[in-house]
Amino acid sequence: MCMKIDKVPTPAYVVDEQALENNLRILQQVKEAAGCKILLAQKCFSMFAEYPLIGKYLDGATASGLYEARLGHEEMAGENHVFSPAYRPEEIEEIAAICDHVIFNSFSQLRRFGAKVKEIQQVRGIAHGIGLRINPECSTQEHAIYDPCAPGSRLGVTAEDFARAVEAEPQLWALLDGLHFHTLCEQNSDALAKTLQAVEQKFGCWLQKDNIHWLNMGGGHHITRADYDRQLLIDLVKAVKEKYAVEVYLEPGEAVALNAGYLVTEVLDTVKNHGANILLLDASAACHMPDVLEMPYRPPLKDSGEAGEKAYTYKLSSCTCLAGDIIGDYSFDREILPGDRLYFEDMAIYSMVKNNTFNGMALPAIWKMDDNGDCTLVKKFGYQDFKERLS
Ligand SMILES: *Cc1c(COP(=O)(O)O)cnc(C)c1O
């Protein structure tokens, strides 16, 4: 099936391959200039139909656990990494068999599984595959739910605990081949500079040791955003590589597919309440773009303005039962009527990986659009997909 985006049945995610490839080219330039490796963080964007394209530019994928690791193993060329806050005993052998880097979140997980993973990786000929997530306790952002450095965080080992554990159990330290931190969210390279200062100050002595072969700087680097300072990123990576003689990995999610997709929706009805003009869409914040409610944020919408900016202002909502399933207030140059289509922008990331069928809402079909604007159906979903997840 092939058609222009204005004909695609709604609701639908339409991924713009040209925009995706532009992002990938930028990431490739950064990789080459900095001499680092870049992986796709699949939790952000797992549209595996695009993995062959992504694999042409990036070094592989990273996963949040067994299922994403399997997906990366099956669909993406290149390296396959995993970090999970905690692994299960029954899955660790499979993880070790398909992952090149297995990153632990604590010394207790390392104690429980490290030797086993190392043994399996050695049979596979992988020499430096065991890592530990560190927590530099350096908050650089305001979104509390995305701040792994906040006091009470479960994510990563603090410098104090690290030193204590190495002293008590040097055999665990001897298992480690690399360190990992992930502390950023939609940030520029100045935040990385500040974070690296904390990492060096608190963990520099460990990074210097001979058994540490790599440093993974996580995701949250908004590398493909127009105002991102890529030269600073390149300089920072090069400096770390040189100073500590380590390989550097970056694992962005958002930067890979930033501004590379639409959620296409149709207006099903309009209602009024206390002077508010409300549009009922066949797309839902709660089901199809949960970050809108979680983060929260106002997604960009094609040909629209802020409330009151253009002649016709509407509250955009959906047909779920949730009163708070509101996407935001937007204005338009013309009156919006049932049957009109709206195009939410930047909907490739954290959208299809997070959606759900609450209220029996339809899952948007997944389409890809080529550089001529021709859209091809990748996958569609129906009643069976809703029913299959229930019993
Ligand atoms: C979320 C996450 C990423 C990707 O983050 P983006 O903000 O999408 O770039 C990378 N690594 C880890 C460990 C993560 O939790």
CSV table of C-alpha atoms in Angstrom, one decimal, residues 14-26 50 53 57 256-262 368-374:
chain,number,residue,atom,x,y,z
A,14,VAL,CA,4.4,8.0,9.9
A,15,VAL,CA,8.2,7.9,10.2
A,16,ASP,CA,10.0,10.3,7.9
A,17,GLU,CA,13.0,8.3,6.6
A,18,GLN,CA,14.7,11.3,5.1
A,19,ALA,CA,14.6,13.0,8.5
A,20,LEU,CA,15.8,9.8,10.2
A,21,GLU,CA,18.7,9.5,7.7
A,22,ASN,CA,19.7,13.1,8.2
A,23,ASN,CA,19.9,12.5,11.9
A,24,LEU,CA,22.0,9.3,11.3
A,25,ARG,CA,24.4,11.3,9.0
A,26,ILE,CA,25.0,13.8,11.8
A,50,GLU,CA,14.4,0.8,10.1
A,53,LEU,CA,19.1,1.8,7.7
A,57,TYR,CA,25.4,4.5,10.3
A,256,VAL,CA,18.4,9.1,16.5
A,257,ALA,CA,14.8,9.7,15.6
A,258,LEU,CA,14.3,13.3,16.7
A,259,ASN,CA,11.7,15.2,14.6
A,260,ALA,CA,11.5,12.1,12.3
A,261,GLY,CA,7.8,11.2,12.6
A,262,TYR,CA,4.2,12.2,12.8
A,368,LYS,CA,7.2,5.0,6.6
A,369,MET,CA,7.5,7.9,4.3
A,370,ASP,CA,10.3,8.2,1.6
A,371,ASP,CA,11.9,11.4,0.3
A,372,ASN,CA,9.1,11.8,-2.3
A,373,GLY,CA,6.5,11.8,0.4
A,374,ASP,CA,5.3,8.4,-0.5
